[in-house]
Coordinates of C-alpha atoms in Angstrom, one line a residue:
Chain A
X1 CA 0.0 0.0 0.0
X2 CA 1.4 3.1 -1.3
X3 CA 2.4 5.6 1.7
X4 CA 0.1 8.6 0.5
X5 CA -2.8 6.1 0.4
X6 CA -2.1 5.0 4.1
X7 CA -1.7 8.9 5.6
X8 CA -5.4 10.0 3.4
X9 CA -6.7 7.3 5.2
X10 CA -5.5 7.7 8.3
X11 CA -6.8 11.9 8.5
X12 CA -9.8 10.0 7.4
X13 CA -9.9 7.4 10.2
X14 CA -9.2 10.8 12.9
X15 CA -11.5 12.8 11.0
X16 CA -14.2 10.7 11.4
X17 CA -13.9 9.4 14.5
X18 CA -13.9 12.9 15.6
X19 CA -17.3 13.7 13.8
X20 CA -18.8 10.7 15.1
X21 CA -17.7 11.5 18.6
X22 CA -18.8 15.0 18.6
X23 CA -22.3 14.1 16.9
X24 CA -22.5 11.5 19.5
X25 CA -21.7 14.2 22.2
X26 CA -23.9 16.8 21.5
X27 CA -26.8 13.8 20.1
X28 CA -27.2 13.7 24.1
X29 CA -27.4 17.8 24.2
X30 CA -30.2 17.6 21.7
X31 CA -31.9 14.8 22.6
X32 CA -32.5 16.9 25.9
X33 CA -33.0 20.0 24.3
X34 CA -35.8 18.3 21.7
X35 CA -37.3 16.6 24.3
X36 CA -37.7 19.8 26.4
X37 CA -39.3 21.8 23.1
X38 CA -41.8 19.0 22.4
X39 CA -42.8 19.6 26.0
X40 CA -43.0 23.0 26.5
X41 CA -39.8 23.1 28.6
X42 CA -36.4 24.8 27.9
X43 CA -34.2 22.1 28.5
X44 CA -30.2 22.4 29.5
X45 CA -29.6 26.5 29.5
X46 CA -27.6 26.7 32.4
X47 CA -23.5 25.4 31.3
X48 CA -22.6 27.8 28.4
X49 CA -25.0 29.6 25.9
X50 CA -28.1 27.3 25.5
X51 CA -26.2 24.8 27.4
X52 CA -23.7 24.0 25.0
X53 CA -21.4 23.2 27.1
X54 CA -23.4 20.6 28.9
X55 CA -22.4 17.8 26.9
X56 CA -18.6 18.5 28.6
X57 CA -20.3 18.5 32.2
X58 CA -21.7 14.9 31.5
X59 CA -18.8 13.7 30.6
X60 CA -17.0 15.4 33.6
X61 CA -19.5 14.2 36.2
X62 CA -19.0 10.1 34.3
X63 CA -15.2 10.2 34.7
X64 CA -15.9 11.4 38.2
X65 CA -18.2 8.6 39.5
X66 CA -17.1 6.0 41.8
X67 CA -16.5 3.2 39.4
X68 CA -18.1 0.2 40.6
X69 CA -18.1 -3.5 39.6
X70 CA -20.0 -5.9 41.7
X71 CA -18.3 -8.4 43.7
X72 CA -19.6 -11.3 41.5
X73 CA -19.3 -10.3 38.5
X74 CA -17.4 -11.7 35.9
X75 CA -14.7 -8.7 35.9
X76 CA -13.2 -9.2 32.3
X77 CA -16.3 -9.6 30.1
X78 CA -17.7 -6.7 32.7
X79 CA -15.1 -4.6 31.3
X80 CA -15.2 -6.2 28.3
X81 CA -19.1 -5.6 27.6
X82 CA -19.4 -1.5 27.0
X83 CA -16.2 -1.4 25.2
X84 CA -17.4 -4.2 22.7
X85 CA -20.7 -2.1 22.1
X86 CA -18.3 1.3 21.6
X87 CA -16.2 -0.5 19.4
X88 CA -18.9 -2.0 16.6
X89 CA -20.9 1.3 16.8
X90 CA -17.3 2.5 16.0
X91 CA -16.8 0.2 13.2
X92 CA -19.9 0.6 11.1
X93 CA -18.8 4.2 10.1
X94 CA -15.5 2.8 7.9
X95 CA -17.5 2.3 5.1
X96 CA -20.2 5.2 4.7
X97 CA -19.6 6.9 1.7
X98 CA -19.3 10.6 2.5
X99 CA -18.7 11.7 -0.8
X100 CA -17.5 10.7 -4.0
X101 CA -14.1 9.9 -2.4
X102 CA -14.5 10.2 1.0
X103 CA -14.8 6.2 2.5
X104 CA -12.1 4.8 4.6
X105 CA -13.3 1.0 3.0
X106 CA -14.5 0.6 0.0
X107 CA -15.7 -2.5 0.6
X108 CA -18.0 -4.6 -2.1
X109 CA -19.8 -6.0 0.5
X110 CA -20.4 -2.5 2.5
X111 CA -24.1 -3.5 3.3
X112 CA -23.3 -7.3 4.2
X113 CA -20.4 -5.5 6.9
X114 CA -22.6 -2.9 8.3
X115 CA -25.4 -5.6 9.0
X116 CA -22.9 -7.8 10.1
X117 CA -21.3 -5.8 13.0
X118 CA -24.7 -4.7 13.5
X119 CA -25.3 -8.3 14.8
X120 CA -21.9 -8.3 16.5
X121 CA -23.3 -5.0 18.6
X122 CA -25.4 -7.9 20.1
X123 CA -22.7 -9.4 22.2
X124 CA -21.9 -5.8 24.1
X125 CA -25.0 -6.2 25.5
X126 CA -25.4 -9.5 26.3
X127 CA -22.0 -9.8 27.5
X128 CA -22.6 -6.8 29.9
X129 CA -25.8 -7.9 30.8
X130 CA -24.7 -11.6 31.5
X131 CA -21.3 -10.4 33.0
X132 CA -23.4 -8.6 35.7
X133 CA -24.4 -11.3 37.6
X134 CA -27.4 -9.6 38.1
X135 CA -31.1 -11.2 36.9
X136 CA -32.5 -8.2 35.6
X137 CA -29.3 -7.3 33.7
X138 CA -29.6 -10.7 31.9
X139 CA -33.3 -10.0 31.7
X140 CA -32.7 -7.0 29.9
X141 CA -29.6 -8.4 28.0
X142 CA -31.7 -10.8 26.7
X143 CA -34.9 -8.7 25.9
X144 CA -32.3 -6.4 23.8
X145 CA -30.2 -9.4 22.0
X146 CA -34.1 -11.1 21.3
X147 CA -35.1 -7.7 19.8
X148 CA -32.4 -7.0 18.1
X149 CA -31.9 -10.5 16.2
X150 CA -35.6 -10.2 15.4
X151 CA -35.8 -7.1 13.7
X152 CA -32.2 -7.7 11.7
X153 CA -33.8 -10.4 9.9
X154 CA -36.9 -7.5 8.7
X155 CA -33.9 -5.2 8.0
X156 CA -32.0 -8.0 5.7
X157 CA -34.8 -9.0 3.7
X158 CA -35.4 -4.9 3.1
X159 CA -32.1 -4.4 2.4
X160 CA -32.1 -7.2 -0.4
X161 CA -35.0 -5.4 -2.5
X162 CA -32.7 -2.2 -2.7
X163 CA -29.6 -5.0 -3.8
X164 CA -31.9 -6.2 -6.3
X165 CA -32.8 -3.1 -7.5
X166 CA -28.9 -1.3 -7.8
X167 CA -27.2 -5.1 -8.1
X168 CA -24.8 -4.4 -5.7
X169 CA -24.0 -5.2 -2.0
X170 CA -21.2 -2.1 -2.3
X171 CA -22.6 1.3 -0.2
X172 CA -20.5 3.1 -2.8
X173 CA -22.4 1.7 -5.5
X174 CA -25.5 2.2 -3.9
X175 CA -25.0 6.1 -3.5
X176 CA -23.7 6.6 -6.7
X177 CA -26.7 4.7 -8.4
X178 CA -28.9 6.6 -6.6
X179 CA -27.6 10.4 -8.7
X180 CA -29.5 13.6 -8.8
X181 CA -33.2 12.9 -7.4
X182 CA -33.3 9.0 -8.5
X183 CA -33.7 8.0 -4.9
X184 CA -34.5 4.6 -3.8
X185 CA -37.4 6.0 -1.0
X186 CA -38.9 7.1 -4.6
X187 CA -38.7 2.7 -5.7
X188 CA -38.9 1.7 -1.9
X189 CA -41.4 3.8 0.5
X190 CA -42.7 0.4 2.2
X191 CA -38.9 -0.6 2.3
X192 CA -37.7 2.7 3.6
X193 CA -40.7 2.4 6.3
X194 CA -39.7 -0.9 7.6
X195 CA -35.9 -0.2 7.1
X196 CA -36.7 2.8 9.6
X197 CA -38.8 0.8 11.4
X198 CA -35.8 -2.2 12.3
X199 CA -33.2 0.8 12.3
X200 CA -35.2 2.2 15.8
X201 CA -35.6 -1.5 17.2
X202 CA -31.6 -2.2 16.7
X203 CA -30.2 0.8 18.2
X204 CA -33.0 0.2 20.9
X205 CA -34.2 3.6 20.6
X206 CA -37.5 4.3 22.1
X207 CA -40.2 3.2 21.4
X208 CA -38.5 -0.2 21.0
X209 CA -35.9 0.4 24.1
X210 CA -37.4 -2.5 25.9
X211 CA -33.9 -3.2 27.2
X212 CA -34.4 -0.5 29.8
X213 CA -37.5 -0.5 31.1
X214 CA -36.7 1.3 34.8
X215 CA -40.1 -0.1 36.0
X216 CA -39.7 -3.6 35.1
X217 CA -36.0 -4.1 34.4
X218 CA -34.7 -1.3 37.4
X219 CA -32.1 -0.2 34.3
X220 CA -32.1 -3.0 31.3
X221 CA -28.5 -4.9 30.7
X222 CA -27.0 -1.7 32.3
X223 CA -28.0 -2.1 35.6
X224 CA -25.1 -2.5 37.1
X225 CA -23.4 -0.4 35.6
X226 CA -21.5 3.1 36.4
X227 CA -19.0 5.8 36.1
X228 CA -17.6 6.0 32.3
X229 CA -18.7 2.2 31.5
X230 CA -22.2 3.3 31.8
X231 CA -21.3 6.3 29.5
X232 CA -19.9 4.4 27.1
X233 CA -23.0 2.4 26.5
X234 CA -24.8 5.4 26.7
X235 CA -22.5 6.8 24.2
X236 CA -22.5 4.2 21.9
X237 CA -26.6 4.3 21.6
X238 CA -26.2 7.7 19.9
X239 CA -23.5 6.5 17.8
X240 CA -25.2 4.1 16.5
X241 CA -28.3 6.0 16.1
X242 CA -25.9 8.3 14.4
X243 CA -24.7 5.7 12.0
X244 CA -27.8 4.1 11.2
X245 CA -29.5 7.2 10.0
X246 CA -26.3 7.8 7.9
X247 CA -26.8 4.6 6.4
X248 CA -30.6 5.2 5.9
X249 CA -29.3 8.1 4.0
X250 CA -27.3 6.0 2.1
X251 CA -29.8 3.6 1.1
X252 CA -32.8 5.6 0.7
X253 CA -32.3 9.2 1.3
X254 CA -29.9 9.5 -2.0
X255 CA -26.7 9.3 0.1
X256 CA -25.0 12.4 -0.9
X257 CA -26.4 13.3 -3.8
X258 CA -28.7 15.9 -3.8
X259 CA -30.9 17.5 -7.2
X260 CA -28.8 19.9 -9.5
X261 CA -25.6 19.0 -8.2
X262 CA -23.0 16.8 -9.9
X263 CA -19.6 16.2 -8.3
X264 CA -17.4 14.8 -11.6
X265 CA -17.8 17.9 -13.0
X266 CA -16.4 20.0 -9.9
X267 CA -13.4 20.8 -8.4
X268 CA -12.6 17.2 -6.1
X269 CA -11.7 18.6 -3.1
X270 CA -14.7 21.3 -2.9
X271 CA -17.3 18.4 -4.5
X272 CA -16.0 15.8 -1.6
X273 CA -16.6 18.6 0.9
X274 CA -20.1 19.3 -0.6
X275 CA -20.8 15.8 -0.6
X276 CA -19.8 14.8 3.0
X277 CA -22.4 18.1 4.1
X278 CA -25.2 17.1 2.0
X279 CA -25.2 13.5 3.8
X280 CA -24.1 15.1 7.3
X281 CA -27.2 17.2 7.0
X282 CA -29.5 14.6 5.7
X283 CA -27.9 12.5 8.2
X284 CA -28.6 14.9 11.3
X285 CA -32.4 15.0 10.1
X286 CA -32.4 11.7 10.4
X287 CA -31.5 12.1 14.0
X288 CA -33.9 14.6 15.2
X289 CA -36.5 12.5 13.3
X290 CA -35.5 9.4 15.7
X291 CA -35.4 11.7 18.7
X292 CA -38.8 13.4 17.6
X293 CA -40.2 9.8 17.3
X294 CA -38.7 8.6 21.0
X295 CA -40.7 11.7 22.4
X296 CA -44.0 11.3 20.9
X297 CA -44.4 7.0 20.9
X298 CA -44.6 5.3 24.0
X299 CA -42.7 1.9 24.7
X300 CA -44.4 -1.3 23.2
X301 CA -45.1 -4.2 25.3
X302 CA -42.8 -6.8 24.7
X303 CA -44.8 -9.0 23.1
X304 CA -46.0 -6.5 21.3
X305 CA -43.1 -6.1 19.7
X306 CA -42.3 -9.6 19.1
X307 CA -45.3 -9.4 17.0
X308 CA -44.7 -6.5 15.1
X309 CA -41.3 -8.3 14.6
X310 CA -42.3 -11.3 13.6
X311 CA -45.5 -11.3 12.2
X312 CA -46.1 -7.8 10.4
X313 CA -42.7 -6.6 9.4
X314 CA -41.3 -9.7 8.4
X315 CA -44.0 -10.9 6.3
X316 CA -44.5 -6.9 4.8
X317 CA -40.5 -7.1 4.2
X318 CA -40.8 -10.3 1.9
X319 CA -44.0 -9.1 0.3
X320 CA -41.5 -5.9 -0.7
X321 CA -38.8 -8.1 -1.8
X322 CA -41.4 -10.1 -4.1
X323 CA -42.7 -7.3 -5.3
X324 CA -39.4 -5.5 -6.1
X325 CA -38.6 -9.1 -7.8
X326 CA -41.7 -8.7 -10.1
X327 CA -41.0 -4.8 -10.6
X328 CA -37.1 -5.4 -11.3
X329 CA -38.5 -8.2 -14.1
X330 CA -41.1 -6.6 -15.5
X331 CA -39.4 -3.1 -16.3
X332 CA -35.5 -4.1 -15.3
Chain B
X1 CA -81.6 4.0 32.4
X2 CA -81.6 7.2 33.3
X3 CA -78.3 9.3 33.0
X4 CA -76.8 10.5 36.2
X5 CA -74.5 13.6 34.4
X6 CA -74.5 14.7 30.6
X7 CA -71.1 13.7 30.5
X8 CA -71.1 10.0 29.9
X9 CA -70.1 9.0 26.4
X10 CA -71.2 5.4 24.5
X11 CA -68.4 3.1 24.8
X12 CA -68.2 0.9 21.4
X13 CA -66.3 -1.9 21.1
X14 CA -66.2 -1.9 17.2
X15 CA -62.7 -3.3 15.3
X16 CA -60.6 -1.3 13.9
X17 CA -60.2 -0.7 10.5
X18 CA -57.5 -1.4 8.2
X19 CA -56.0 2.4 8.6
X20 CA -56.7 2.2 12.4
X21 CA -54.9 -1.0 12.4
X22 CA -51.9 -0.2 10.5
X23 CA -51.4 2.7 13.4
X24 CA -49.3 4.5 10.8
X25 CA -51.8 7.5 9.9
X26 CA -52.2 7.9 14.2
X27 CA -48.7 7.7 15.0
X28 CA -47.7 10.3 11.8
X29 CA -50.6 12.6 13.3
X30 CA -49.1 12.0 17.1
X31 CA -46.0 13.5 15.5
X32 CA -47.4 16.3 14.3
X33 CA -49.1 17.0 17.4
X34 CA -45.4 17.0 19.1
X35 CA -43.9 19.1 16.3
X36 CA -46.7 21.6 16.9
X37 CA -45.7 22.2 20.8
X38 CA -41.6 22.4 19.5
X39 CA -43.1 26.2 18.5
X40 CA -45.3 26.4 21.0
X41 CA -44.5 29.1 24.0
X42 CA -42.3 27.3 27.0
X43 CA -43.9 27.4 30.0
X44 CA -40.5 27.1 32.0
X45 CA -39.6 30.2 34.2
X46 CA -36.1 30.7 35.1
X47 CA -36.4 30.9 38.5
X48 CA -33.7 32.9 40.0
X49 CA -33.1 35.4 37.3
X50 CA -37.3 35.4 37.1
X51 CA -39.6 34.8 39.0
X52 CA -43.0 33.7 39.1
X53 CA -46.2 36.1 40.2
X54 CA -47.7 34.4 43.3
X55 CA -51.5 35.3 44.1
X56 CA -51.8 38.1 47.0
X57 CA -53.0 35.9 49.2
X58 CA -50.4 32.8 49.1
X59 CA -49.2 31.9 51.9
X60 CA -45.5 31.8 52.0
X61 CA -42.9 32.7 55.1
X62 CA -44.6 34.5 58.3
X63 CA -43.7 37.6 60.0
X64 CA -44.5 39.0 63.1
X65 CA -45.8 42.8 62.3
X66 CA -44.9 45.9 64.5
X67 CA -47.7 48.3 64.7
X68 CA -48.2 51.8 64.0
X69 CA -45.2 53.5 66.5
X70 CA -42.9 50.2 65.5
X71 CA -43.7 48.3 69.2
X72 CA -44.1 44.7 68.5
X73 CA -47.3 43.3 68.4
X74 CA -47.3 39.6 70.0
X75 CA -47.9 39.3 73.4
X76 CA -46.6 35.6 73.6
X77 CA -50.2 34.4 73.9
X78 CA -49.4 31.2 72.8
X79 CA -52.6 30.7 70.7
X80 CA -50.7 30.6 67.2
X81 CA -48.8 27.5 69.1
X82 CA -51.9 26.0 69.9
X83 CA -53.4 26.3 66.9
X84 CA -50.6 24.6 64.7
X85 CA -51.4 21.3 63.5
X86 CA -48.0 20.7 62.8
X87 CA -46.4 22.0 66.3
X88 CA -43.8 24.4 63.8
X89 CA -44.0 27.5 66.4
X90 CA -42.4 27.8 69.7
X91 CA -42.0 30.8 72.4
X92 CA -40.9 32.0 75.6
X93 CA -42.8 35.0 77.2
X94 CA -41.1 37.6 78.9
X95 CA -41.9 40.4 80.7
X96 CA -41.8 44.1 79.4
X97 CA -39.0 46.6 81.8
X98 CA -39.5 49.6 82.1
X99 CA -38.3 52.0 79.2
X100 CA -39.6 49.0 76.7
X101 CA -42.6 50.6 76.1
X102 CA -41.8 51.9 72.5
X103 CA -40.2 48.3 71.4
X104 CA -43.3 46.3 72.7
X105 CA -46.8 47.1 73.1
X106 CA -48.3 45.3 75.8
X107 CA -46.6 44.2 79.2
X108 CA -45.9 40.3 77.8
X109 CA -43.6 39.8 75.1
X110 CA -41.9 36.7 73.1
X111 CA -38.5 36.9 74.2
X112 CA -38.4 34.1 71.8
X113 CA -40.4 33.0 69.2
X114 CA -39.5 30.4 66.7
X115 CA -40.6 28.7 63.6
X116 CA -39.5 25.5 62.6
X117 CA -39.8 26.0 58.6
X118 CA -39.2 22.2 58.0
X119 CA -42.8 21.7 60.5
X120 CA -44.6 24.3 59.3
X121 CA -47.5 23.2 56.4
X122 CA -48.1 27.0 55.9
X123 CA -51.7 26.4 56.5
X124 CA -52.5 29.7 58.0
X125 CA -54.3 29.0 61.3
X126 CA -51.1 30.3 63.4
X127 CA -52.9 33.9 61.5
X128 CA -56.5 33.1 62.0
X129 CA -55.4 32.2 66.1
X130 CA -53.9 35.4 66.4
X131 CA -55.8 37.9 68.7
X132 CA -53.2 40.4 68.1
X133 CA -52.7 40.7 64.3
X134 CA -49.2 39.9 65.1
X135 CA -48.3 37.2 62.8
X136 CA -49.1 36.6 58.7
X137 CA -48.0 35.1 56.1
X138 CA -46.7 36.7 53.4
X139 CA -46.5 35.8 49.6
X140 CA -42.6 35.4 50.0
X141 CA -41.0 32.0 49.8
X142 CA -38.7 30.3 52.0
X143 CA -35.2 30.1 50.6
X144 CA -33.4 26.8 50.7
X145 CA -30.4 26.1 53.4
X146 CA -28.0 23.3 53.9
X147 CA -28.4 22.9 57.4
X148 CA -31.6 21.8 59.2
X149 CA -30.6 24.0 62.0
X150 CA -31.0 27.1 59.3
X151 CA -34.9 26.4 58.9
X152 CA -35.6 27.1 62.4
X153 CA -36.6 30.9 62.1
X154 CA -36.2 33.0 65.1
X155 CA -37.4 36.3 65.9
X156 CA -34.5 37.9 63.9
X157 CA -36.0 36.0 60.8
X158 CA -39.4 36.7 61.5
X159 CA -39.8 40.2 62.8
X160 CA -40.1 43.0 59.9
X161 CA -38.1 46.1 60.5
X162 CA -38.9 49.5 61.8
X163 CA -38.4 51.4 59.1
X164 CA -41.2 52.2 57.0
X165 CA -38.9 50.7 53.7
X166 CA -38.5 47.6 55.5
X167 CA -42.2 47.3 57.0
X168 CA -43.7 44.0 55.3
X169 CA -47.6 45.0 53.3
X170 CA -50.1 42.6 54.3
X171 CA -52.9 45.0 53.5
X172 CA -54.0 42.7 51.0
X173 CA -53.9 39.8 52.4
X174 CA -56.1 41.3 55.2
X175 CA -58.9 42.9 53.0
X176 CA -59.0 39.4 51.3
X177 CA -59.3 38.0 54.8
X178 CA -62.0 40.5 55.5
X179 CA -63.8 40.0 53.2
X180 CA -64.2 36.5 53.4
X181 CA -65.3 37.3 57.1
X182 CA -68.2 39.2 56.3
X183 CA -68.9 39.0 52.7

């Protein structure tokens, strides 16, 4: 690998990582402040102006917690657990197309990876929750790993209309098929439903966040949990949430293409830059749509949600894939 | 059967229809009903920088008024103590000296008097007791402390100045009260 190949990437890698982080950080600033508005409150006003600066408080006050691991758990996978979950909400973001040449992997199986560590997020949870030693941590552990196994398969068989349609697994692909105002929500609304649908149930966003239920569960799979480990899974959440409605973006939302511009005919370096804020706004709408959604649905029952799972989106997801099949055949 | 109020509504039990079942229309029209109150006016009041009108007659903190010439009013009657249901007040009766005469009014005083804030339900009966129109209550609020020592409110707490600037008003409280007395 050529050296100039390995230092883009690496400014890639940083840059990034520090995007995600700071979208994660101040996801938690507007999660409050949106909450507040769509109840007629104010929300954090108090550290910085509007409270900008609360983000940095939070993250004071969770390095300055006693950190605290029961006596019987299993200290390793304890440990182990929030930094697992951190690292594949990490992970999904390598190959996100953020503009014509802005992806740290171009990987031609970008959609396969991103559901695949997806599934990985699983073990986080279930290790943390299991690790606990605690029964409603494992309750909750396995109320989240149950939902979240449910709802992939929903999210795979959506996913496979959209490969049918650009024949392609690669994200790349998919984004650049997708070109002026040729977007797949246009082909897909049922599939961009249900996509959104599965996308709230695996990053356990309300009002699928079964895994924490405080009245039945106490706190979920994080029970136990405190100082900076709690943070981190905390943290994660909105990182994935973060993620997820990129990759919505990606697949439905025209990634970042947007109507009346076309990047081979500008300057790289200003089209990558135009790119990577077209999909970082349609990304951060995608975000405040989650949050809006969290503050006006209330939580499901569990089996409730098992049935929704199971026996509405899965069946709706393969009817879609059908009739994509016969749309992709009749005028393919 | 006859109705017992005109607000009783017919319960049916009909199913839902497809729409109704697919709860998408009802949850897109939920959100719009939360996107409607993200405009809306905040009802939050900032509380130190501002702060919230309270009605004349809310009762908040006490104090012990002074009358006309600035001579104290209670006479440590002990009927404000009685009258609390939640035993908040305390005091020790003392007897006026001579050359007193201008800093209490009668020949009994409260050498001490004393309001446990953490007790007191601010109910208002310690006022209605009160044979001397010594002690109200007053639409201020009781500040927060750290210590539970701090709550217990003695006479230096309670007792409004002499000064005419630092004289607490109560007149509207008391035409409120009187009228209520004889409508």
């Amino acid at each position: 690998m050529p050296l100039y190949l390995i230092i883009e990437k690496s400014v890639l890698v940083l840059f990034l990582f520090a995007v995600t982080m700071g979208v994660a950080a101040y996801s938690t600033w507007a999660e409050r402040k949106i909450a507040a508005f769509l109840q007629d409150r104010l929300g954090p006003n108090r550290a910085g102006v509007f409270g900008l600066l609360q983000p940095l408080a939070d993250g004071v006050k969770m390095f300055m917690k006693e950190e605290f691991i029961p006596s019987n758990a299993e200290k390793l996978l304890f440990i182990a657990g929030p930094g697992l979950f951190m690292f594949t909400a990490l992970m999904t973001g390598a190959v996100i197309p953020w503009g014509p040449n802005l992806q740290i992997a171009d990987l031609n199986i970008g959609i396969l990876y991103v559901l695949g560590f997806v599934s990985v997020g699983v073990y986080g949870i279930m290790i943390g929750g299991w690790a606990s030693n605690n029964k409603y941590s494992l309750f909750g552990a396995i109320r989240a790993s149950s939902q979240m196994i449910s709802y992939e398969l929903a999210m795979g068989l959506v996913v496979i209309a959209i490969i049918m349609l650009t024949g392609s697994l690669d994200l790349k692909a998919i984004a650049e098929q997708q070109k002026g105002f040729n977007w797949n929500i246009i082909y897909q609304p049922f599939g961009f439903l249900i996509y959104c649908i599965t996308a709230l149930a695996e990053c356990n966003r309300a009002p699928f966040d079964l895994p924490e239920c405080e009245t039945e569960l106490i706190g979920g799979f994080h029970t136990e949990y405190s100082s900076m480990k709690l943070g981190f899974y905390l943290f994660a959440e909105y990182i994935n949430m973060f993620i997820s409605a990129a990759v919505i973006a990606t697949l439905y939302l025209g990634g970042y293409n947007m109507p009346g511009l076309d990047y081979s005919t500008m300057n790289p370096i200003l089209g990558n830059a135009i790119a990577f804020l077209v999909l970082f706004i349609k990304t951060l709408l995608g975000v405040f749509v989650f949050m809006w959604v969290r503050w006006t649905l209330p939580r499901f029952r569990y089996d409730q949600l098992m049935h929704l799972g199971w026996k509405i989106l899965i069946p709706l997801a393969i009817f879609n894939m059908l009739l994509t099949g016969a749309g992709v055949l009749l005028f393919g | 059967m006859q109705k017992l109020t005109n607000r009783s509504k017919v319960v049916s039990q009909k199913d839902m229809s497809f729409l109704e079942k697919a709860y998408v229309p009802a949850i897109l029209s939920g959100m719009g009903i939360t996107l409607k109150h993200f405009f809306k006016k905040k009802s939050t009041i900032a509380y130190p920088e501002q702060e919230r009108s309270f009605s004349p007659v809310y009762r908040g903190r006490h104090v012990l008024k002074r009358d006309e010439k600035g001579a104290e009013r209670c006479t440590a009657c002990g009927l404000c103590a009685v009258a609390c249901p939640a035993e908040a007040i305390t005091m020790t009766a003392a007897e006026r000296k001579k050359g007193e005469e201008n800093l209490y009014r009668e020949e009994k005083y409260a050498a001490v008097y004393e309001i446990n804030m953490l007790r007191c339900i601010f109910c208002g009966l310690c006022e209605e007791a009160c044979p001397k129109e010594a002690i109200f209550l007053t639409p201020n609020i009781t500040p927060a402390y750290y210590d539970r020592q701090d709550f217990v409110y003695g006479k230096d707490m309670l007792v409004e100045g002499i000064a005419p600037e630092d004289r607490v008003d109560i007149s509207k409280r008391q035409t409120w009260r009187d009228n209520q007395k004889h409508p």
